[in-house]
mmCIF file of C-alpha atoms and ligand atoms in Angstrom:
data_model
loop_
_atom_site.group_PDB
_atom_site.id
_atom_site.type_symbol
_atom_site.label_atom_id
_atom_site.label_comp_id
_atom_site.label_asym_id
_atom_site.label_seq_id
_atom_site.Cartn_x
_atom_site.Cartn_y
_atom_site.Cartn_z
ATOM 1 C CA MET A 1461 -6.412 9.696 -24.791
ATOM 2 C CA LYS A 1462 -9.814 7.773 -24.627
ATOM 3 C CA THR A 1463 -11.619 8.852 -20.955
ATOM 4 C CA GLN A 1464 -14.159 5.883 -19.698
ATOM 5 C CA PRO A 1465 -16.441 7.456 -17.226
ATOM 6 C CA ILE A 1466 -15.839 6.848 -13.472
ATOM 7 C CA LYS A 1467 -18.061 2.746 -13.251
ATOM 8 C CA HIS A 1468 -20.194 3.319 -10.283
ATOM 9 C CA GLN A 1469 -21.487 0.194 -8.842
ATOM 10 C CA THR A 1470 -24.614 -0.060 -7.630
ATOM 11 C CA ALA A 1471 -25.258 0.165 -4.239
ATOM 12 C CA PRO A 1472 -21.460 1.195 -3.090
ATOM 13 C CA PRO A 1473 -20.592 -0.315 0.267
ATOM 14 C CA ARG A 1474 -20.519 1.790 3.128
ATOM 15 C CA ILE A 1475 -16.445 2.300 4.925
ATOM 16 C CA GLU A 1476 -16.488 2.560 8.707
ATOM 17 C CA VAL A 1477 -13.218 4.126 8.704
ATOM 18 C CA PRO A 1478 -12.094 2.757 13.209
ATOM 19 C CA SER A 1479 -9.788 5.593 15.520
ATOM 20 C CA HIS A 1480 -6.757 5.625 15.971
ATOM 21 C CA PRO A 1481 -5.816 3.294 18.884
ATOM 22 C CA VAL A 1482 -3.946 4.202 21.594
ATOM 23 C CA TRP A 1483 -1.469 2.310 23.007
ATOM 24 C CA PRO A 1484 0.309 2.750 26.269
ATOM 25 C CA SER A 1485 3.737 4.620 25.725
ATOM 26 C CA LEU A 1486 6.641 2.643 26.986
ATOM 27 C CA GLY A 1487 9.834 3.803 28.442
ATOM 28 C CA ASP A 1488 12.513 2.940 27.343
ATOM 29 C CA VAL A 1489 13.728 0.142 29.125
ATOM 30 C CA GLU A 1490 10.555 -1.051 29.205
ATOM 31 C CA LYS A 1491 10.384 -1.026 25.673
ATOM 32 C CA GLU A 1492 13.309 -2.044 25.345
ATOM 33 C CA ALA A 1493 13.145 -4.881 26.585
ATOM 34 C CA LEU A 1494 10.197 -6.085 24.810
ATOM 35 C CA LYS A 1495 12.233 -5.661 22.098
ATOM 36 C CA GLN A 1496 14.559 -8.268 23.389
ATOM 37 C CA ARG A 1497 11.657 -10.104 23.786
ATOM 38 C CA ILE A 1498 10.438 -10.160 20.316
ATOM 39 C CA ILE A 1499 13.702 -11.615 18.898
ATOM 40 C CA ALA A 1500 14.053 -14.035 21.321
ATOM 41 C CA LEU A 1501 11.267 -15.449 19.959
ATOM 42 C CA LEU A 1502 11.382 -14.704 15.942
ATOM 43 C CA LYS A 1503 14.858 -16.442 16.446
ATOM 44 C CA ALA A 1504 13.200 -19.669 18.495
ATOM 45 C CA GLN A 1505 10.562 -19.159 15.280
ATOM 46 C CA ASN A 1506 13.184 -18.957 12.621
ATOM 47 C CA ALA A 1507 10.538 -15.714 11.708
ATOM 48 C CA VAL A 1508 10.836 -12.981 10.201
ATOM 49 C CA LEU A 1509 9.706 -9.154 9.910
ATOM 50 C CA VAL A 1510 7.996 -7.875 6.768
ATOM 51 C CA ALA A 1511 7.108 -4.194 7.508
ATOM 52 C CA HIS A 1512 5.728 -1.327 5.460
ATOM 53 C CA TYR A 1513 6.514 1.842 5.732
ATOM 54 C CA TYR A 1514 3.487 3.436 6.940
ATOM 55 C CA VAL A 1515 3.850 1.437 10.380
ATOM 56 C CA ASP A 1516 5.257 2.395 13.448
ATOM 57 C CA GLY A 1517 8.273 3.765 13.661
ATOM 58 C CA ASP A 1518 9.509 0.550 16.255
ATOM 59 C CA LEU A 1519 8.520 -2.186 14.218
ATOM 60 C CA GLN A 1520 10.103 -0.750 10.947
ATOM 61 C CA ALA A 1521 13.545 -0.397 13.034
ATOM 62 C CA LEU A 1522 12.732 -3.700 14.518
ATOM 63 C CA ALA A 1523 11.986 -5.572 11.239
ATOM 64 C CA GLU A 1524 15.138 -4.183 9.527
ATOM 65 C CA GLU A 1525 17.647 -5.033 13.608
ATOM 66 C CA THR A 1526 16.080 -8.663 12.960
ATOM 67 C CA GLY A 1527 17.253 -9.014 9.117
ATOM 68 C CA GLY A 1528 13.448 -8.497 7.681
ATOM 69 C CA CYS A 1529 12.225 -5.976 5.853
ATOM 70 C CA VAL A 1530 11.081 -2.974 5.135
ATOM 71 C CA ALA A 1531 9.005 -1.863 2.626
ATOM 72 C CA ASP A 1532 6.564 -1.191 0.088
ATOM 73 C CA SER A 1533 4.389 -3.285 -1.714
ATOM 74 C CA LEU A 1534 5.315 -4.810 -4.475
ATOM 75 C CA GLU A 1535 9.255 -5.397 -1.782
ATOM 76 C CA MET A 1536 6.665 -6.890 1.005
ATOM 77 C CA ALA A 1537 5.192 -9.590 -1.673
ATOM 78 C CA ARG A 1538 9.023 -10.607 -3.094
ATOM 79 C CA TYR A 1539 10.500 -10.544 0.144
ATOM 80 C CA GLY A 1540 8.624 -13.405 1.221
ATOM 81 C CA THR A 1541 9.887 -15.710 -1.204
ATOM 82 C CA THR A 1542 13.080 -14.983 -1.210
ATOM 83 C CA SER A 1543 13.318 -15.480 2.444
ATOM 84 C CA ASP A 1544 14.170 -18.931 4.543
ATOM 85 C CA ALA A 1545 11.901 -18.371 7.891
ATOM 86 C CA ASP A 1546 8.735 -20.562 8.493
ATOM 87 C CA THR A 1547 6.761 -17.971 9.843
ATOM 88 C CA ILE A 1548 6.540 -14.663 7.938
ATOM 89 C CA VAL A 1549 4.861 -11.763 10.663
ATOM 90 C CA VAL A 1550 2.850 -9.292 7.871
ATOM 91 C CA CYS A 1551 3.283 -5.755 10.155
ATOM 92 C CA GLY A 1552 0.985 -3.600 7.348
ATOM 93 C CA VAL A 1553 -2.591 -4.073 6.647
ATOM 94 C CA ARG A 1554 -4.032 -7.423 5.692
ATOM 95 C CA PHE A 1555 -3.502 -7.819 2.145
ATOM 96 C CA MET A 1556 -0.209 -7.316 2.452
ATOM 97 C CA GLY A 1557 -0.454 -10.666 4.715
ATOM 98 C CA GLU A 1558 -2.509 -12.601 2.273
ATOM 99 C CA THR A 1559 -0.338 -11.812 -0.499
ATOM 100 C CA ALA A 1560 2.354 -13.417 2.034
ATOM 101 C CA LYS A 1561 0.315 -16.500 2.131
ATOM 102 C CA ILE A 1562 -0.615 -16.172 -1.489
ATOM 103 C CA LEU A 1563 2.927 -16.976 -2.428
ATOM 104 C CA ASN A 1564 4.067 -19.009 0.469
ATOM 105 C CA PRO A 1565 1.145 -21.557 1.615
ATOM 106 C CA GLU A 1566 3.329 -23.389 2.974
ATOM 107 C CA LYS A 1567 4.819 -21.151 5.385
ATOM 108 C CA ARG A 1568 3.228 -20.146 8.589
ATOM 109 C CA VAL A 1569 1.904 -16.112 7.723
ATOM 110 C CA LEU A 1570 1.469 -14.413 11.180
ATOM 111 C CA MET A 1571 0.045 -10.706 11.649
ATOM 112 C CA PRO A 1572 -0.054 -8.019 14.218
ATOM 113 C CA ASP A 1573 -3.575 -7.632 13.961
ATOM 114 C CA LEU A 1574 -6.222 -8.488 11.665
ATOM 115 C CA ALA A 1575 -9.020 -6.434 11.232
ATOM 116 C CA ALA A 1576 -6.154 -4.235 9.846
ATOM 117 C CA THR A 1577 -7.664 -3.782 6.786
ATOM 118 C CA CYS A 1578 -7.991 -1.027 4.223
ATOM 119 C CA SER A 1579 -10.411 1.129 2.344
ATOM 120 C CA LEU A 1580 -9.577 0.362 -1.352
ATOM 121 C CA ASP A 1581 -10.091 -3.839 -0.098
ATOM 122 C CA GLU A 1582 -13.563 -3.222 2.032
ATOM 123 C CA GLY A 1583 -14.555 -0.439 -1.540
ATOM 124 C CA CYS A 1584 -14.938 -3.551 -3.057
ATOM 125 C CA PRO A 1585 -17.299 -6.335 -1.710
ATOM 126 C CA ILE A 1586 -16.385 -9.711 -4.007
ATOM 127 C CA ASP A 1587 -19.852 -10.050 -4.876
ATOM 128 C CA GLN A 1588 -20.228 -6.659 -6.441
ATOM 129 C CA PHE A 1589 -16.654 -6.753 -7.960
ATOM 130 C CA ASN A 1590 -18.185 -9.908 -10.268
ATOM 131 C CA THR A 1591 -20.322 -8.781 -11.208
ATOM 132 C CA PHE A 1592 -19.016 -5.739 -12.959
ATOM 133 C CA CYS A 1593 -16.548 -8.076 -14.412
ATOM 134 C CA ASP A 1594 -19.735 -10.516 -15.830
ATOM 135 C CA GLU A 1595 -21.402 -6.965 -17.384
ATOM 136 C CA HIS A 1596 -18.184 -6.598 -19.584
ATOM 137 C CA PRO A 1597 -16.006 -10.385 -20.622
ATOM 138 C CA ASP A 1598 -14.444 -8.707 -23.063
ATOM 139 C CA ARG A 1599 -12.358 -6.498 -20.878
ATOM 140 C CA THR A 1600 -8.381 -7.738 -18.531
ATOM 141 C CA VAL A 1601 -9.317 -6.840 -15.111
ATOM 142 C CA VAL A 1602 -6.656 -5.135 -13.302
ATOM 143 C CA VAL A 1603 -7.090 -5.017 -9.488
ATOM 144 C CA TYR A 1604 -4.877 -2.863 -7.206
ATOM 145 C CA ALA A 1605 -2.579 -4.930 -4.399
ATOM 146 C CA ASN A 1606 -5.777 -3.423 -1.462
ATOM 147 C CA THR A 1607 -7.890 -6.526 -2.230
ATOM 148 C CA SER A 1608 -9.450 -9.632 -0.499
ATOM 149 C CA ALA A 1609 -7.756 -12.583 -1.543
ATOM 150 C CA GLU A 1610 -11.172 -13.321 -3.759
ATOM 151 C CA VAL A 1611 -11.125 -10.177 -6.089
ATOM 152 C CA LYS A 1612 -7.268 -11.455 -6.759
ATOM 153 C CA ALA A 1613 -8.596 -14.495 -7.946
ATOM 154 C CA ARG A 1614 -10.646 -12.963 -10.133
ATOM 155 C CA ALA A 1615 -8.201 -10.229 -11.791
ATOM 156 C CA ASP A 1616 -5.754 -11.361 -14.427
ATOM 157 C CA TRP A 1617 -3.514 -9.488 -13.304
ATOM 158 C CA MET A 1618 -2.654 -7.729 -9.868
ATOM 159 C CA VAL A 1619 -0.780 -4.938 -9.197
ATOM 160 C CA THR A 1620 1.413 -2.544 -7.079
ATOM 161 C CA SER A 1621 1.404 1.116 -7.965
ATOM 162 C CA GLY A 1622 5.161 1.267 -7.536
ATOM 163 C CA ILE A 1623 4.061 -0.577 -11.231
ATOM 164 C CA ALA A 1624 1.087 -0.421 -12.528
ATOM 165 C CA LEU A 1625 2.042 2.094 -14.804
ATOM 166 C CA PRO A 1626 4.159 0.161 -16.909
ATOM 167 C CA ILE A 1627 1.707 -2.770 -16.421
ATOM 168 C CA VAL A 1628 -1.088 -1.654 -18.059
ATOM 169 C CA ARG A 1629 0.880 0.682 -21.260
ATOM 170 C CA HIS A 1630 2.105 -2.964 -21.583
ATOM 171 C CA LEU A 1631 -2.072 -3.906 -21.737
ATOM 172 C CA HIS A 1632 -2.362 -1.222 -23.970
ATOM 173 C CA GLU A 1633 0.719 -1.903 -26.576
ATOM 174 C CA ARG A 1634 -1.181 -5.092 -26.435
ATOM 175 C CA GLY A 1635 -4.469 -3.514 -27.707
ATOM 176 C CA GLU A 1636 -6.169 -5.117 -24.715
ATOM 177 C CA LYS A 1637 -8.882 -2.904 -23.018
ATOM 178 C CA ILE A 1638 -8.498 -2.580 -18.768
ATOM 179 C CA LEU A 1639 -11.107 -3.183 -16.418
ATOM 180 C CA TRP A 1640 -9.800 -1.665 -13.141
ATOM 181 C CA ALA A 1641 -10.351 -2.028 -9.699
ATOM 182 C CA PRO A 1642 -10.454 -0.465 -6.622
ATOM 183 C CA ASP A 1643 -8.777 2.788 -6.621
ATOM 184 C CA LYS A 1644 -10.534 5.435 -8.803
ATOM 185 C CA HIS A 1645 -7.913 8.288 -7.927
ATOM 186 C CA LEU A 1646 -4.592 5.316 -8.957
ATOM 187 C CA GLY A 1647 -6.769 4.675 -11.774
ATOM 188 C CA HIS A 1648 -7.688 7.590 -13.149
ATOM 189 C CA TYR A 1649 -3.154 8.845 -13.021
ATOM 190 C CA VAL A 1650 -2.784 5.501 -14.816
ATOM 191 C CA GLN A 1651 -5.803 6.163 -17.640
ATOM 192 C CA GLN A 1652 -3.945 10.262 -17.885
ATOM 193 C CA GLN A 1653 0.110 8.220 -18.104
ATOM 194 C CA THR A 1654 -0.922 5.542 -20.901
ATOM 195 C CA GLY A 1655 -4.236 6.798 -22.426
ATOM 196 C CA ALA A 1656 -5.496 2.925 -22.742
ATOM 197 C CA ASP A 1657 -8.934 2.797 -22.052
ATOM 198 C CA MET A 1658 -10.098 1.948 -18.647
ATOM 199 C CA LEU A 1659 -13.114 1.175 -17.278
ATOM 200 C CA MET A 1660 -13.396 1.540 -13.138
ATOM 201 C CA TRP A 1661 -14.780 1.358 -10.092
ATOM 202 C CA ASP A 1662 -15.211 3.568 -7.666
ATOM 203 C CA SER A 1663 -12.948 3.568 -4.883
ATOM 204 C CA SER A 1664 -10.497 5.275 -2.774
ATOM 205 C CA CYS A 1665 -8.051 5.758 0.266
ATOM 206 C CA VAL A 1666 -9.825 7.340 3.338
ATOM 207 C CA VAL A 1667 -6.257 8.559 4.049
ATOM 208 C CA HIS A 1668 -4.941 10.031 0.168
ATOM 209 C CA GLU A 1669 -8.601 11.155 -0.587
ATOM 210 C CA GLU A 1670 -8.660 13.828 2.491
ATOM 211 C CA PHE A 1671 -5.496 15.746 1.062
ATOM 212 C CA LYS A 1672 -6.800 19.137 -0.290
ATOM 213 C CA GLY A 1673 -5.074 20.738 -3.529
ATOM 214 C CA PHE A 1674 -5.898 24.431 -2.588
ATOM 215 C CA ALA A 1675 -5.216 24.248 0.768
ATOM 216 C CA LEU A 1676 -1.617 22.522 -0.634
ATOM 217 C CA GLU A 1677 -1.762 25.089 -2.839
ATOM 218 C CA ARG A 1678 -1.634 27.835 -0.376
ATOM 219 C CA LEU A 1679 1.169 25.504 1.674
ATOM 220 C CA LYS A 1680 3.887 25.192 -1.379
ATOM 221 C CA ARG A 1681 3.311 29.218 -1.129
ATOM 222 C CA LEU A 1682 4.751 29.057 2.267
ATOM 223 C CA HIS A 1683 7.544 26.748 1.324
ATOM 224 C CA PRO A 1684 8.321 27.803 -1.871
ATOM 225 C CA ASP A 1685 11.566 25.957 -2.249
ATOM 226 C CA ALA A 1686 9.732 22.219 -1.430
ATOM 227 C CA ALA A 1687 9.315 19.404 -3.361
ATOM 228 C CA VAL A 1688 6.308 18.106 -3.435
ATOM 229 C CA LEU A 1689 5.867 14.195 -3.083
ATOM 230 C CA VAL A 1690 2.672 12.720 -3.252
ATOM 231 C CA HIS A 1691 1.038 9.157 -3.289
ATOM 232 C CA PRO A 1692 -0.951 8.199 -6.542
ATOM 233 C CA GLU A 1693 -3.995 7.252 -4.236
ATOM 234 C CA SER A 1694 -3.797 11.270 -4.225
ATOM 235 C CA PRO A 1695 -6.966 12.694 -5.571
ATOM 236 C CA GLU A 1696 -6.344 15.016 -9.378
ATOM 237 C CA ASP A 1697 -6.139 18.332 -7.176
ATOM 238 C CA VAL A 1698 -3.450 16.667 -5.177
ATOM 239 C CA LEU A 1699 -1.704 15.331 -8.223
ATOM 240 C CA ARG A 1700 -1.411 18.603 -10.177
ATOM 241 C CA HIS A 1701 0.557 20.090 -7.958
ATOM 242 C CA ALA A 1702 3.728 17.186 -7.997
ATOM 243 C CA ASP A 1703 6.707 17.354 -8.706
ATOM 244 C CA ILE A 1704 7.176 13.316 -7.999
ATOM 245 C CA ILE A 1705 4.250 10.807 -8.252
ATOM 246 C CA GLY A 1706 4.878 7.238 -7.177
ATOM 247 C CA SER A 1707 5.163 4.352 -5.263
ATOM 248 C CA THR A 1708 6.242 4.924 -1.353
ATOM 249 C CA THR A 1709 9.788 3.742 -2.431
ATOM 250 C CA ARG A 1710 9.715 6.123 -5.106
ATOM 251 C CA LEU A 1711 8.663 8.887 -2.611
ATOM 252 C CA ILE A 1712 11.540 7.985 -0.253
ATOM 253 C CA LYS A 1713 13.696 7.519 -3.254
ATOM 254 C CA ALA A 1714 12.959 10.935 -4.066
ATOM 255 C CA VAL A 1715 13.811 12.553 -0.460
ATOM 256 C CA THR A 1716 17.939 10.974 -0.856
ATOM 257 C CA GLU A 1717 18.038 11.978 -4.466
ATOM 258 C CA MET A 1718 15.995 15.683 -5.274
ATOM 259 C CA PRO A 1719 18.428 18.559 -4.085
ATOM 260 C CA ASN A 1720 16.159 20.262 -1.910
ATOM 261 C CA ASP A 1721 16.119 20.683 1.332
ATOM 262 C CA ALA A 1722 12.549 21.148 2.716
ATOM 263 C CA PHE A 1723 9.384 18.446 0.736
ATOM 264 C CA ILE A 1724 6.366 18.682 1.483
ATOM 265 C CA VAL A 1725 4.738 14.774 1.503
ATOM 266 C CA ALA A 1726 1.240 14.156 0.949
ATOM 267 C CA THR A 1727 1.233 10.563 1.954
ATOM 268 C CA ASP A 1728 0.483 8.709 4.981
ATOM 269 C CA ASP A 1729 2.720 10.342 7.987
ATOM 270 C CA GLY A 1730 4.535 6.425 8.728
ATOM 271 C CA ILE A 1731 7.043 7.454 6.324
ATOM 272 C CA PHE A 1732 8.255 10.276 7.877
ATOM 273 C CA TRP A 1733 10.778 7.345 9.998
ATOM 274 C CA LYS A 1734 12.675 5.787 6.848
ATOM 275 C CA MET A 1735 12.479 8.799 5.222
ATOM 276 C CA HIS A 1736 14.380 11.049 8.195
ATOM 277 C CA GLN A 1737 16.759 7.829 8.325
ATOM 278 C CA LEU A 1738 17.751 8.031 4.890
ATOM 279 C CA ALA A 1739 17.843 11.738 5.134
ATOM 280 C CA PRO A 1740 17.851 13.392 8.709
ATOM 281 C CA GLY A 1741 18.693 16.408 7.926
ATOM 282 C CA LYS A 1742 16.247 16.908 5.306
ATOM 283 C CA LYS A 1743 12.862 18.849 6.965
ATOM 284 C CA LEU A 1744 9.041 17.208 5.465
ATOM 285 C CA ILE A 1745 5.916 18.258 6.099
ATOM 286 C CA SER A 1746 2.495 16.656 5.598
ATOM 287 C CA ALA A 1747 0.802 17.967 2.559
ATOM 288 C CA PRO A 1748 -2.476 19.837 4.930
ATOM 289 C CA THR A 1749 -5.868 17.391 4.906
ATOM 290 C CA ALA A 1750 -8.487 19.448 4.808
ATOM 291 C CA GLY A 1751 -7.150 23.349 5.385
ATOM 292 C CA VAL A 1752 -7.577 25.018 7.967
ATOM 293 C CA GLY A 1753 -9.947 24.547 10.712
ATOM 294 C CA ALA A 1754 -11.621 20.991 9.703
ATOM 295 C CA THR A 1755 -11.090 17.922 11.466
ATOM 296 C CA CYS A 1756 -9.955 14.404 9.177
ATOM 297 C CA GLU A 1757 -10.985 11.880 9.780
ATOM 298 C CA SER A 1758 -7.144 9.504 9.020
ATOM 299 C CA CYS A 1759 -4.842 12.831 9.412
ATOM 300 C CA ALA A 1760 -2.096 11.448 6.983
ATOM 301 C CA HIS A 1761 -2.729 8.144 8.802
ATOM 302 C CA CYS A 1762 -3.439 4.907 8.207
ATOM 303 C CA PRO A 1763 -6.259 3.913 11.116
ATOM 304 C CA TRP A 1764 -5.689 0.304 10.157
ATOM 305 C CA MET A 1765 -1.535 0.669 9.823
ATOM 306 C CA ALA A 1766 -1.625 1.500 13.173
ATOM 307 C CA LYS A 1767 -3.542 -1.121 14.098
ATOM 308 C CA ASN A 1768 0.502 -2.646 14.402
ATOM 309 C CA SER A 1769 2.867 -2.185 17.581
ATOM 310 C CA LEU A 1770 5.371 -3.998 19.393
ATOM 311 C CA ILE A 1771 2.161 -5.250 22.326
ATOM 312 C CA ASN A 1772 0.520 -7.138 20.172
ATOM 313 C CA LEU A 1773 3.507 -8.573 17.624
ATOM 314 C CA GLU A 1774 4.672 -10.143 21.249
ATOM 315 C CA GLN A 1775 1.308 -11.448 21.886
ATOM 316 C CA VAL A 1776 0.922 -12.958 18.409
ATOM 317 C CA LEU A 1777 4.110 -14.508 18.756
ATOM 318 C CA LEU A 1778 3.344 -16.371 21.956
ATOM 319 C CA GLY A 1779 0.037 -17.034 21.651
ATOM 320 C CA GLY A 1780 0.623 -17.728 17.425
ATOM 321 C CA TYR A 1781 -2.534 -16.054 16.510
ATOM 322 C CA ASN A 1782 -3.133 -14.485 14.081
ATOM 323 C CA THR A 1783 -2.937 -16.932 11.149
ATOM 324 C CA ILE A 1784 -3.656 -15.992 7.760
ATOM 325 C CA THR A 1785 -5.647 -18.743 5.764
ATOM 326 C CA VAL A 1786 -6.891 -17.813 2.559
ATOM 327 C CA GLU A 1787 -9.064 -21.463 1.023
ATOM 328 C CA PRO A 1788 -6.983 -23.702 -1.423
ATOM 329 C CA ALA A 1789 -9.208 -22.500 -4.641
ATOM 330 C CA ILE A 1790 -8.943 -19.508 -4.501
ATOM 331 C CA ARG A 1791 -5.096 -19.256 -3.804
ATOM 332 C CA ALA A 1792 -4.724 -21.330 -7.054
ATOM 333 C CA LYS A 1793 -6.614 -18.664 -8.806
ATOM 334 C CA ALA A 1794 -4.785 -15.176 -7.023
ATOM 335 C CA VAL A 1795 -1.933 -16.763 -7.402
ATOM 336 C CA LYS A 1796 -1.874 -16.518 -11.034
ATOM 337 C CA SER A 1797 -2.312 -12.276 -11.209
ATOM 338 C CA ILE A 1798 0.457 -11.932 -8.803
ATOM 339 C CA GLN A 1799 2.754 -13.905 -10.239
ATOM 340 C CA ARG A 1800 1.574 -12.612 -13.865
ATOM 341 C CA MET A 1801 3.032 -9.273 -12.146
ATOM 342 C CA LEU A 1802 6.073 -10.677 -9.937
ATOM 343 C CA ASP A 1803 7.673 -12.207 -13.859
ATOM 344 C CA PHE A 1804 7.178 -8.467 -15.175
ATOM 345 C CA ALA A 1805 8.631 -7.007 -12.483
ATOM 346 C CA THR A 1806 11.660 -9.412 -13.003
ATOM 347 C CA GLU A 1807 11.818 -9.329 -16.879
ATOM 348 C CA HIS A 1808 11.284 -5.673 -17.208
ATOM 349 C CA ASN A 1809 14.273 -5.173 -14.063
ATOM 350 C CA ILE A 1810 11.354 -3.110 -11.708
ATOM 351 C CA SER A 1811 12.191 -3.482 -7.909
ATOM 352 C CA GLY A 1812 10.187 -1.799 -5.060
ATOM 353 C CA ALA A 1813 13.388 -1.826 -2.961
ATOM 354 C CA LEU A 1814 15.410 1.340 -1.905
ATOM 355 C CA PRO A 1815 19.219 0.701 -2.584
ATOM 356 C CA SER A 1816 20.663 -0.655 0.496
ATOM 357 C CA ARG A 1817 22.750 1.274 2.155
HETATM 358 P P1 LIG B 2977 3.040 1.333 -1.800
HETATM 359 O O1 LIG B 2977 2.845 -0.375 -2.400
HETATM 360 O O2 LIG B 2977 3.534 2.627 -2.700
HETATM 361 O O3 LIG B 2977 3.917 1.043 -0.376
HETATM 362 O O4 LIG B 2977 1.618 1.571 -1.205
HETATM 363 C C1 LIG B 2977 0.466 0.788 -0.315
HETATM 364 C C2 LIG B 2977 0.111 1.807 0.196
HETATM 365 O O5 LIG B 2977 -0.992 0.925 0.710
HETATM 366 C C3 LIG B 2977 -0.480 3.183 0.228
HETATM 367 O O6 LIG B 2977 -1.770 3.307 0.673
HETATM 368 FE FE1 LIG B 2978 -6.096 1.087 2.761
HETATM 369 FE FE2 LIG B 2978 -4.924 3.873 2.498
HETATM 370 FE FE3 LIG B 2978 -4.499 2.652 4.859
HETATM 371 FE FE4 LIG B 2978 -2.969 2.449 2.584
HETATM 372 S S1 LIG B 2978 -3.410 4.165 3.326
HETATM 373 S S2 LIG B 2978 -3.353 0.954 4.017
HETATM 374 S S3 LIG B 2978 -4.281 2.381 0.595
HETATM 375 S S4 LIG B 2978 -6.358 2.481 4.109
#
């Protein structure tokens, strides 16, 4: 297997990790009234909710209740294109809203908070990325979905965690050398699995980066019958302990399909809402983030995903705020790398959706 050193960009941007927002706690009656007002607004505006598994469980429940979608990034991207809603409200992070807008330029795309970004997106500024690509014109540029519209516009392919392996394998079999950005951990995992020649950007997810292999090993000893589920944005010393490595949808499927009664889960704990819903009897344990007594910045919960709540969802629907826009020239280029992925998924029957219940 060919191993390329990780390429460090000259001045990696420093990521400011916000603290988790504190939302007012709502009583049952108040919450129900708020939900009903949102449902009426969605109907009046022919709007649909598209939510990621990491956002608050109330938002996931509402998306399902109102005929929207709760999914991984691959399915979120695809879902908007199949819906006849006029407005797509993306409860997730900014790149998910931008992808929805790029694929559905005629639709209005709103988000509860436009400051809901992602450390991977922030860690790959377009100017530095352009320089990196210019230095390696012989390579096929493959970028993770967690990037800006501008970075996608520079790429040949966009991939999500649910489809990165088959796409890179396909490119490797065609003899193509790859420039990969931005997640070094996912990139390293894909490289190991496919043997592809990959030159990598140096960035990571601040949430998954905090899972620690040594602490996970100790936790495994306390729960020897638990299966270990790991998202591939995690570092290699965490992946080493995994029974299953995969996208959020893949990890949820594992909880429903594996015979184990307990699971140690190394990804954002927002995913527990869906896991509990589909496998209510199973015990879910968060993988340790930084060992005993350590502090952590995200504590297995993405601070940007946490910016989505029922409260700001109602506000954007009332005010029509937080519309996602993508410059037409950027959109025209970015749509190619995204559509290439969606066409590949269709051709190879790859889906990010859970089987319907
Ligand atoms: P998935 O595509 O697996 O849902 O991952 C998205 C993400 O941002 C994980 O941190
Ligand atoms: Fe980005 Fe990590 Fe948050 Fe996913 S969990 S959106 S990769 S910062």
